[in-house]
């Protein structure tokens, strides 16, 4: 059921945007791995444009998708990152999509890890805070992960008297992780 939801979100979302005429000049933001199949759909479209089969994926195809996608991860615990057994993915997705996933080497140990899929097919990845970046770097070694705060930016939000008050006892308050 969960994989079906992610198909609707990722593949359905990409196809909806295409049908609305947004294909070609859009950049995509995947918020968590739940929408990562969007990137697989972009990869399929890349091959279709070139008249190639799903098993004919080349590195430049992957790079073309990466240029279109950014990814934000929010979940700092492994259990929050969806993984699906390859045989389930094969039963639920179409054969061409599965051929594409296999040809692009997006399965790991027989599983489709939605977060790794998004990490591999995005040009920019961020956690939602500096501390979350640190946690994510430890969870996903080998992937460059930046941080973008999703909270209040205290240095611009706090009034001058509050800033002065914070600065005395906590000089690093502007950059606390």
Tab-separated table of N, CA and C in Angstrom, residues 7-158:
chain	number	residue	atom	x	y	z
A	7	UNK	N	4.070	5.709	-5.598
A	7	UNK	CA	3.922	5.712	-7.057
A	7	UNK	C	3.000	6.848	-7.471
A	8	UNK	N	1.875	6.986	-6.771
A	8	UNK	CA	0.935	8.062	-7.088
A	8	UNK	C	1.609	9.421	-6.906
A	9	UNK	N	2.323	9.595	-5.810
A	9	UNK	CA	2.981	10.873	-5.535
A	9	UNK	C	4.105	11.161	-6.529
A	10	UNK	N	5.021	10.230	-6.711
A	10	UNK	CA	6.190	10.468	-7.555
A	10	UNK	C	5.903	10.393	-9.037
A	11	UNK	N	5.416	9.253	-9.484
A	11	UNK	CA	5.143	9.081	-10.916
A	11	UNK	C	3.931	9.915	-11.317
A	12	UNK	N	2.861	9.820	-10.527
A	12	UNK	CA	1.659	10.598	-10.836
A	12	UNK	C	1.923	12.091	-10.824
A	13	UNK	N	2.716	12.547	-9.859
A	13	UNK	CA	3.053	13.975	-9.791
A	13	UNK	C	3.810	14.446	-11.015
A	14	UNK	N	4.782	13.648	-11.452
A	14	UNK	CA	5.566	14.008	-12.642
A	14	UNK	C	4.681	14.025	-13.886
A	15	UNK	N	3.814	13.030	-14.007
A	15	UNK	CA	2.932	12.972	-15.183
A	15	UNK	C	1.903	14.097	-15.163
A	16	UNK	N	1.438	14.457	-13.981
A	16	UNK	CA	0.497	15.579	-13.869
A	16	UNK	C	1.164	16.882	-14.319
A	17	UNK	N	2.371	17.120	-13.828
A	17	UNK	CA	3.091	18.334	-14.236
A	17	UNK	C	3.347	18.341	-15.741
A	18	UNK	N	3.689	17.177	-16.283
A	18	UNK	CA	3.898	17.089	-17.737
A	18	UNK	C	2.602	17.425	-18.478
A	19	UNK	N	1.477	16.861	-18.023
A	19	UNK	CA	0.199	17.106	-18.708
A	19	UNK	C	-0.240	18.562	-18.600
A	20	UNK	N	0.232	19.266	-17.576
A	20	UNK	CA	-0.072	20.691	-17.422
A	20	UNK	C	0.890	21.584	-18.203
A	21	UNK	N	1.839	20.961	-18.881
A	21	UNK	CA	2.748	21.719	-19.729
A	21	UNK	C	3.994	22.228	-19.042
A	22	UNK	N	4.330	21.686	-17.885
A	22	UNK	CA	5.496	22.176	-17.152
A	22	UNK	C	6.770	21.397	-17.436
A	23	UNK	N	6.724	20.430	-18.311
A	23	UNK	CA	7.904	19.628	-18.591
A	23	UNK	C	8.949	20.449	-19.354
A	24	UNK	N	10.200	20.206	-19.049
A	24	UNK	CA	11.278	20.827	-19.812
A	24	UNK	C	11.921	22.024	-19.149
A	25	UNK	N	11.154	22.863	-18.508
A	25	UNK	CA	11.738	24.063	-17.897
A	25	UNK	C	11.473	24.116	-16.393
A	26	UNK	N	11.162	22.976	-15.825
A	26	UNK	CA	10.842	22.896	-14.398
A	26	UNK	C	12.009	22.264	-13.652
A	27	UNK	N	12.222	22.732	-12.440
A	27	UNK	CA	13.137	22.075	-11.522
A	27	UNK	C	12.272	21.482	-10.428
A	28	UNK	N	12.626	20.302	-9.983
A	28	UNK	CA	11.789	19.553	-9.062
A	28	UNK	C	12.426	19.493	-7.677
A	29	UNK	N	11.584	19.633	-6.669
A	29	UNK	CA	12.022	19.511	-5.285
A	29	UNK	C	11.314	18.314	-4.673
A	30	UNK	N	12.091	17.306	-4.315
A	30	UNK	CA	11.539	16.130	-3.651
A	30	UNK	C	11.697	16.339	-2.153
A	31	UNK	N	10.588	16.371	-1.484
A	31	UNK	CA	10.556	16.608	-0.049
A	31	UNK	C	10.368	15.257	0.626
A	32	UNK	N	11.455	14.684	1.121
A	32	UNK	CA	11.527	13.318	1.633
A	32	UNK	C	11.558	12.345	0.462
A	33	UNK	N	11.865	11.108	0.731
A	33	UNK	CA	11.999	10.108	-0.316
A	33	UNK	C	10.684	9.625	-0.897
A	34	UNK	N	9.587	10.023	-0.298
A	34	UNK	CA	8.282	9.518	-0.731
A	34	UNK	C	7.981	9.855	-2.187
A	35	UNK	N	8.557	10.919	-2.696
A	35	UNK	CA	8.297	11.330	-4.082
A	35	UNK	C	9.438	10.950	-5.023
A	36	UNK	N	10.362	10.123	-4.587
A	36	UNK	CA	11.580	9.841	-5.354
A	36	UNK	C	11.321	9.173	-6.698
A	37	UNK	N	10.191	8.511	-6.858
A	37	UNK	CA	9.907	7.892	-8.156
A	37	UNK	C	9.681	8.946	-9.234
A	38	UNK	N	9.507	10.197	-8.842
A	38	UNK	CA	9.471	11.297	-9.794
A	38	UNK	C	10.750	11.294	-10.629
A	39	UNK	N	11.879	11.097	-9.987
A	39	UNK	CA	13.163	11.106	-10.688
A	39	UNK	C	13.266	9.943	-11.667
A	40	UNK	N	12.695	8.800	-11.327
A	40	UNK	CA	12.683	7.654	-12.242
A	40	UNK	C	11.830	7.990	-13.467
A	41	UNK	N	10.736	8.700	-13.248
A	41	UNK	CA	9.882	9.118	-14.356
A	41	UNK	C	10.617	10.095	-15.265
A	42	UNK	N	11.378	11.008	-14.678
A	42	UNK	CA	12.185	11.928	-15.491
A	42	UNK	C	13.241	11.171	-16.289
A	43	UNK	N	13.804	10.151	-15.673
A	43	UNK	CA	14.800	9.334	-16.360
A	43	UNK	C	14.161	8.588	-17.532
A	44	UNK	N	12.969	8.045	-17.328
A	44	UNK	CA	12.243	7.359	-18.403
A	44	UNK	C	11.950	8.330	-19.548
A	45	UNK	N	11.549	9.538	-19.215
A	45	UNK	CA	11.256	10.545	-20.240
A	45	UNK	C	12.516	10.912	-21.020
A	46	UNK	N	13.641	10.979	-20.327
A	46	UNK	CA	14.924	11.274	-20.976
A	46	UNK	C	15.229	10.214	-22.031
A	47	UNK	N	15.035	8.952	-21.683
A	47	UNK	CA	15.306	7.864	-22.629
A	47	UNK	C	14.303	7.880	-23.782
A	48	UNK	N	13.039	8.155	-23.474
A	48	UNK	CA	12.006	8.221	-24.518
A	48	UNK	C	12.347	9.296	-25.547
A	49	UNK	N	12.784	10.459	-25.069
A	49	UNK	CA	13.150	11.555	-25.980
A	49	UNK	C	14.264	11.142	-26.940
A	50	UNK	N	15.177	10.305	-26.432
A	50	UNK	CA	16.306	9.852	-27.249
A	50	UNK	C	15.991	8.580	-28.029
A	51	UNK	N	14.769	8.057	-27.870
A	51	UNK	CA	14.370	6.842	-28.585
A	51	UNK	C	15.076	5.592	-28.114
A	52	UNK	N	15.437	5.554	-26.820
A	52	UNK	CA	16.139	4.393	-26.280
A	52	UNK	C	15.248	3.592	-25.345
A	53	UNK	N	15.607	2.358	-25.134
A	53	UNK	CA	14.869	1.435	-24.268
A	53	UNK	C	15.272	1.646	-22.805
A	54	UNK	N	14.408	1.209	-21.857
A	54	UNK	CA	14.711	1.402	-20.426
A	54	UNK	C	16.035	0.805	-19.965
A	55	UNK	N	16.503	-0.244	-20.622
A	55	UNK	CA	17.756	-0.859	-20.194
A	55	UNK	C	18.984	-0.192	-20.812
A	56	UNK	N	18.775	0.897	-21.569
A	56	UNK	CA	19.874	1.595	-22.234
A	56	UNK	C	20.264	2.890	-21.521
A	57	UNK	N	20.216	2.879	-20.214
A	57	UNK	CA	20.550	4.061	-19.419
A	57	UNK	C	22.047	4.346	-19.522
A	58	UNK	N	22.367	5.626	-19.703
A	58	UNK	CA	23.762	6.067	-19.740
A	58	UNK	C	23.979	7.096	-18.641
A	59	UNK	N	25.221	7.316	-18.299
A	59	UNK	CA	25.548	8.266	-17.229
A	59	UNK	C	25.021	9.663	-17.545
A	60	UNK	N	25.062	10.077	-18.790
A	60	UNK	CA	24.573	11.420	-19.116
A	60	UNK	C	23.055	11.537	-18.889
A	61	UNK	N	22.325	10.424	-18.956
A	61	UNK	CA	20.891	10.449	-18.651
A	61	UNK	C	20.669	10.740	-17.165
A	62	UNK	N	21.460	10.081	-16.355
A	62	UNK	CA	21.361	10.288	-14.906
A	62	UNK	C	21.737	11.724	-14.566
A	63	UNK	N	22.778	12.240	-15.200
A	63	UNK	CA	23.187	13.629	-14.957
A	63	UNK	C	22.103	14.608	-15.396
A	64	UNK	N	21.417	14.321	-16.478
A	64	UNK	CA	20.328	15.198	-16.943
A	64	UNK	C	19.206	15.258	-15.911
A	65	UNK	N	18.901	14.127	-15.284
A	65	UNK	CA	17.877	14.103	-14.232
A	65	UNK	C	18.386	14.844	-13.007
A	66	UNK	N	19.621	14.611	-12.629
A	66	UNK	CA	20.195	15.273	-11.454
A	66	UNK	C	20.128	16.799	-11.575
A	67	UNK	N	20.333	17.309	-12.764
A	67	UNK	CA	20.285	18.765	-12.968
A	67	UNK	C	18.888	19.331	-12.698
A	68	UNK	N	17.887	18.485	-12.768
A	68	UNK	CA	16.505	18.937	-12.586
A	68	UNK	C	16.004	18.802	-11.145
A	69	UNK	N	16.704	18.061	-10.300
A	69	UNK	CA	16.150	17.685	-8.991
A	69	UNK	C	16.991	18.160	-7.811
A	70	UNK	N	16.289	18.583	-6.786
A	70	UNK	CA	16.895	18.789	-5.468
A	70	UNK	C	16.071	17.987	-4.468
A	71	UNK	N	16.666	17.719	-3.321
A	71	UNK	CA	16.053	16.800	-2.361
A	71	UNK	C	16.259	17.309	-0.940
A	72	UNK	N	15.200	17.291	-0.159
A	72	UNK	CA	15.269	17.630	1.260
A	72	UNK	C	14.893	16.406	2.071
A	73	UNK	N	15.758	16.043	3.004
A	73	UNK	CA	15.442	14.960	3.924
A	73	UNK	C	15.112	15.563	5.286
A	74	UNK	N	14.074	15.042	5.915
A	74	UNK	CA	13.616	15.552	7.204
A	74	UNK	C	13.805	14.555	8.340
A	75	UNK	N	13.914	13.294	8.019
A	75	UNK	CA	13.830	12.247	9.027
A	75	UNK	C	15.205	11.811	9.503
A	76	UNK	N	15.533	12.055	10.779
A	76	UNK	CA	16.871	11.741	11.269
A	76	UNK	C	17.017	10.331	11.864
A	77	UNK	N	16.105	9.426	11.514
A	77	UNK	CA	16.215	8.047	11.997
A	77	UNK	C	16.034	7.092	10.817
A	78	UNK	N	16.799	6.011	10.771
A	78	UNK	CA	16.717	5.088	9.634
A	78	UNK	C	15.311	4.524	9.386
A	79	UNK	N	14.552	4.280	10.431
A	79	UNK	CA	13.217	3.691	10.264
A	79	UNK	C	12.263	4.591	9.475
A	80	UNK	N	12.582	5.869	9.363
A	80	UNK	CA	11.712	6.788	8.650
A	80	UNK	C	11.980	6.868	7.158
A	81	UNK	N	12.897	6.034	6.657
A	81	UNK	CA	13.260	6.053	5.246
A	81	UNK	C	12.765	4.768	4.596
A	82	UNK	N	11.803	4.908	3.690
A	82	UNK	CA	11.141	3.748	3.101
A	82	UNK	C	12.071	2.933	2.221
A	83	UNK	N	11.947	1.610	2.393
A	83	UNK	CA	12.659	0.620	1.589
A	83	UNK	C	11.653	-0.427	1.171
A	84	UNK	N	11.785	-0.860	-0.070
A	84	UNK	CA	10.859	-1.868	-0.575
A	84	UNK	C	11.645	-3.001	-1.213
A	85	UNK	N	11.255	-4.252	-0.934
A	85	UNK	CA	11.926	-5.391	-1.562
A	85	UNK	C	11.787	-5.325	-3.082
A	86	UNK	N	12.844	-5.687	-3.779
A	86	UNK	CA	12.848	-5.635	-5.229
A	86	UNK	C	11.723	-6.432	-5.864
A	87	UNK	N	11.391	-7.598	-5.299
A	87	UNK	CA	10.315	-8.397	-5.892
A	87	UNK	C	8.963	-7.697	-5.770
A	88	UNK	N	8.744	-6.951	-4.695
A	88	UNK	CA	7.515	-6.167	-4.553
A	88	UNK	C	7.485	-5.035	-5.585
A	89	UNK	N	8.594	-4.352	-5.715
A	89	UNK	CA	8.683	-3.254	-6.684
A	89	UNK	C	8.402	-3.794	-8.082
A	90	UNK	N	8.953	-4.940	-8.391
A	90	UNK	CA	8.763	-5.550	-9.708
A	90	UNK	C	7.293	-5.901	-9.946
A	91	UNK	N	6.604	-6.398	-8.912
A	91	UNK	CA	5.175	-6.753	-9.042
A	91	UNK	C	4.291	-5.528	-9.214
A	92	UNK	N	4.640	-4.424	-8.542
A	92	UNK	CA	3.772	-3.245	-8.521
A	92	UNK	C	4.059	-2.291	-9.677
A	93	UNK	N	5.314	-2.092	-10.013
A	93	UNK	CA	5.671	-1.195	-11.118
A	93	UNK	C	5.591	-1.932	-12.445
A	94	UNK	N	5.579	-1.203	-13.515
A	94	UNK	CA	5.615	-1.807	-14.844
A	94	UNK	C	6.990	-2.418	-15.096
A	95	UNK	N	7.037	-3.375	-16.000
A	95	UNK	CA	8.317	-3.999	-16.356
A	95	UNK	C	9.320	-2.982	-16.900
A	96	UNK	N	8.902	-2.049	-17.785
A	96	UNK	CA	9.886	-1.054	-18.245
A	96	UNK	C	10.465	-0.201	-17.115
A	97	UNK	N	9.650	0.172	-16.142
A	97	UNK	CA	10.172	0.968	-15.009
A	97	UNK	C	11.175	0.145	-14.209
A	98	UNK	N	10.863	-1.129	-14.015
A	98	UNK	CA	11.773	-1.979	-13.258
A	98	UNK	C	13.076	-2.173	-14.029
A	99	UNK	N	12.995	-2.342	-15.349
A	99	UNK	CA	14.210	-2.445	-16.162
A	99	UNK	C	15.055	-1.184	-16.017
A	100	UNK	N	14.386	-0.053	-15.994
A	100	UNK	CA	15.076	1.229	-15.853
A	100	UNK	C	15.772	1.327	-14.494
A	101	UNK	N	15.076	0.966	-13.438
A	101	UNK	CA	15.641	0.992	-12.084
A	101	UNK	C	16.857	0.074	-11.999
A	102	UNK	N	16.742	-1.100	-12.572
A	102	UNK	CA	17.871	-2.042	-12.540
A	102	UNK	C	19.033	-1.544	-13.393
A	103	UNK	N	18.745	-1.041	-14.592
A	103	UNK	CA	19.809	-0.556	-15.482
A	103	UNK	C	20.544	0.646	-14.899
A	104	UNK	N	19.822	1.488	-14.149
A	104	UNK	CA	20.427	2.662	-13.520
A	104	UNK	C	21.094	2.316	-12.189
A	105	UNK	N	21.064	1.054	-11.828
A	105	UNK	CA	21.680	0.561	-10.584
A	105	UNK	C	21.114	1.275	-9.353
A	106	UNK	N	19.792	1.352	-9.315
A	106	UNK	CA	19.127	2.042	-8.207
A	106	UNK	C	18.659	1.096	-7.109
A	107	UNK	N	18.770	-0.211	-7.338
A	107	UNK	CA	18.479	-1.179	-6.282
A	107	UNK	C	19.752	-1.405	-5.478
A	108	UNK	N	19.583	-1.590	-4.179
A	108	UNK	CA	20.721	-1.888	-3.304
A	108	UNK	C	20.391	-3.131	-2.508
A	109	UNK	N	21.193	-4.154	-2.672
A	109	UNK	CA	20.981	-5.418	-1.963
A	109	UNK	C	19.553	-5.925	-2.171
A	110	UNK	N	19.066	-5.773	-3.393
A	110	UNK	CA	17.738	-6.271	-3.732
A	110	UNK	C	16.593	-5.402	-3.261
A	111	UNK	N	16.889	-4.219	-2.724
A	111	UNK	CA	15.857	-3.307	-2.220
A	111	UNK	C	15.875	-1.988	-2.977
A	112	UNK	N	14.718	-1.347	-3.007
A	112	UNK	CA	14.628	0.020	-3.503
A	112	UNK	C	14.511	0.922	-2.275
A	113	UNK	N	15.582	1.636	-1.987
A	113	UNK	CA	15.622	2.568	-0.863
A	113	UNK	C	15.269	3.940	-1.428
A	114	UNK	N	14.110	4.456	-1.042
A	114	UNK	CA	13.598	5.691	-1.626
A	114	UNK	C	14.503	6.887	-1.345
A	115	UNK	N	15.116	6.921	-0.183
A	115	UNK	CA	16.010	8.030	0.138
A	115	UNK	C	17.273	7.955	-0.713
A	116	UNK	N	17.849	6.760	-0.842
A	116	UNK	CA	19.037	6.618	-1.687
A	116	UNK	C	18.712	6.944	-3.140
A	117	UNK	N	17.519	6.576	-3.579
A	117	UNK	CA	17.095	6.911	-4.933
A	117	UNK	C	17.116	8.426	-5.127
A	118	UNK	N	16.531	9.162	-4.189
A	118	UNK	CA	16.506	10.626	-4.279
A	118	UNK	C	17.916	11.215	-4.152
A	119	UNK	N	18.725	10.657	-3.270
A	119	UNK	CA	20.099	11.143	-3.116
A	119	UNK	C	20.898	10.962	-4.403
A	120	UNK	N	20.740	9.828	-5.051
A	120	UNK	CA	21.496	9.528	-6.270
A	120	UNK	C	21.050	10.363	-7.463
A	121	UNK	N	19.783	10.790	-7.468
A	121	UNK	CA	19.243	11.479	-8.636
A	121	UNK	C	18.963	12.957	-8.372
A	122	UNK	N	19.680	13.548	-7.415
A	122	UNK	CA	19.516	14.979	-7.117
A	122	UNK	C	20.860	15.679	-7.178
A	123	UNK	N	20.838	16.928	-7.629
A	123	UNK	CA	22.082	17.710	-7.711
A	123	UNK	C	22.391	18.420	-6.408
A	124	UNK	N	21.369	18.631	-5.579
A	124	UNK	CA	21.547	19.320	-4.303
A	124	UNK	C	20.679	18.618	-3.270
A	125	UNK	N	21.268	18.355	-2.111
A	125	UNK	CA	20.556	17.673	-1.029
A	125	UNK	C	20.753	18.463	0.242
A	126	UNK	N	19.681	18.625	0.994
A	126	UNK	CA	19.820	19.315	2.274
A	126	UNK	C	18.985	18.663	3.362
A	127	UNK	N	19.489	18.821	4.585
A	127	UNK	CA	18.720	18.518	5.774
A	127	UNK	C	18.030	19.811	6.189
A	128	UNK	N	17.169	19.731	7.167
A	128	UNK	CA	16.355	20.890	7.527
A	128	UNK	C	16.946	21.750	8.643
A	129	UNK	N	18.150	21.438	9.068
A	129	UNK	CA	18.843	22.234	10.087
A	129	UNK	C	20.306	21.782	10.089
A	130	UNK	N	21.167	22.559	10.691
A	130	UNK	CA	22.584	22.197	10.733
A	130	UNK	C	22.801	20.858	11.438
A	131	UNK	N	22.105	20.638	12.541
A	131	UNK	CA	22.247	19.376	13.263
A	131	UNK	C	21.718	18.213	12.423
A	132	UNK	N	20.628	18.440	11.735
A	132	UNK	CA	20.071	17.385	10.885
A	132	UNK	C	21.042	17.036	9.754
A	133	UNK	N	21.756	18.025	9.236
A	133	UNK	CA	22.789	17.764	8.231
A	133	UNK	C	23.832	16.804	8.789
A	134	UNK	N	24.283	17.064	9.993
A	134	UNK	CA	25.282	16.199	10.625
A	134	UNK	C	24.768	14.774	10.756
A	135	UNK	N	23.535	14.636	11.237
A	135	UNK	CA	22.929	13.306	11.402
A	135	UNK	C	22.792	12.625	10.045
A	136	UNK	N	22.340	13.371	9.040
A	136	UNK	CA	22.141	12.804	7.701
A	136	UNK	C	23.464	12.381	7.069
A	137	UNK	N	24.512	13.157	7.267
A	137	UNK	CA	25.825	12.774	6.739
A	137	UNK	C	26.291	11.455	7.341
A	138	UNK	N	25.982	11.243	8.614
A	138	UNK	CA	26.349	9.979	9.263
A	138	UNK	C	25.476	8.830	8.754
A	139	UNK	N	24.202	9.110	8.480
A	139	UNK	CA	23.285	8.071	7.998
A	139	UNK	C	23.546	7.711	6.535
A	140	UNK	N	23.986	8.689	5.746
A	140	UNK	CA	24.168	8.493	4.305
A	140	UNK	C	25.579	8.890	3.892
A	141	UNK	N	26.577	8.160	4.371
A	141	UNK	CA	27.957	8.516	4.030
A	141	UNK	C	28.172	8.459	2.519
A	142	UNK	N	28.982	9.374	2.049
A	142	UNK	CA	29.289	9.404	0.627
A	142	UNK	C	28.394	10.328	-0.181
A	143	UNK	N	27.369	10.875	0.447
A	143	UNK	CA	26.490	11.821	-0.249
A	143	UNK	C	26.710	13.215	0.321
A	144	UNK	N	26.891	14.210	-0.527
A	144	UNK	CA	27.031	15.580	-0.024
A	144	UNK	C	25.665	16.108	0.429
A	145	UNK	N	25.570	16.490	1.672
A	145	UNK	CA	24.311	16.984	2.224
A	145	UNK	C	24.573	18.324	2.882
A	146	UNK	N	23.803	19.317	2.522
A	146	UNK	CA	23.924	20.660	3.064
A	146	UNK	C	22.812	20.847	4.097
A	147	UNK	N	22.637	22.058	4.565
A	147	UNK	CA	21.532	22.330	5.496
A	147	UNK	C	20.853	23.632	5.122
A	148	UNK	N	19.562	23.637	5.306
A	148	UNK	CA	18.741	24.826	5.113
A	148	UNK	C	17.744	24.800	6.263
A	149	UNK	N	17.717	25.828	7.056
A	149	UNK	CA	16.825	25.804	8.209
A	149	UNK	C	15.378	25.917	7.773
A	150	UNK	N	14.515	25.158	8.441
A	150	UNK	CA	13.090	25.281	8.167
A	150	UNK	C	12.390	25.958	9.345
A	151	UNK	N	13.184	26.542	10.216
A	151	UNK	CA	12.635	27.229	11.368
A	151	UNK	C	12.858	28.733	11.265
A	152	UNK	N	12.721	29.387	12.362
A	152	UNK	CA	12.908	30.831	12.412
A	152	UNK	C	14.399	31.138	12.353
A	153	UNK	N	14.779	32.069	11.541
A	153	UNK	CA	16.167	32.513	11.472
A	153	UNK	C	16.351	33.564	12.560
A	154	UNK	N	16.855	33.101	13.688
A	154	UNK	CA	16.907	33.938	14.886
A	154	UNK	C	17.660	35.253	14.678
A	155	UNK	N	18.723	35.230	13.887
A	155	UNK	CA	19.531	36.443	13.715
A	155	UNK	C	18.749	37.574	13.045
A	156	UNK	N	17.765	37.259	12.238
A	156	UNK	CA	16.973	38.320	11.607
A	156	UNK	C	15.611	38.494	12.266
A	157	UNK	N	15.192	37.503	13.021
A	157	UNK	CA	13.884	37.554	13.658
A	157	UNK	C	13.921	38.309	14.992
A	158	UNK	N	14.988	38.105	15.730
A	158	UNK	CA	15.078	38.708	17.071
A	158	UNK	C	15.320	40.222	16.974
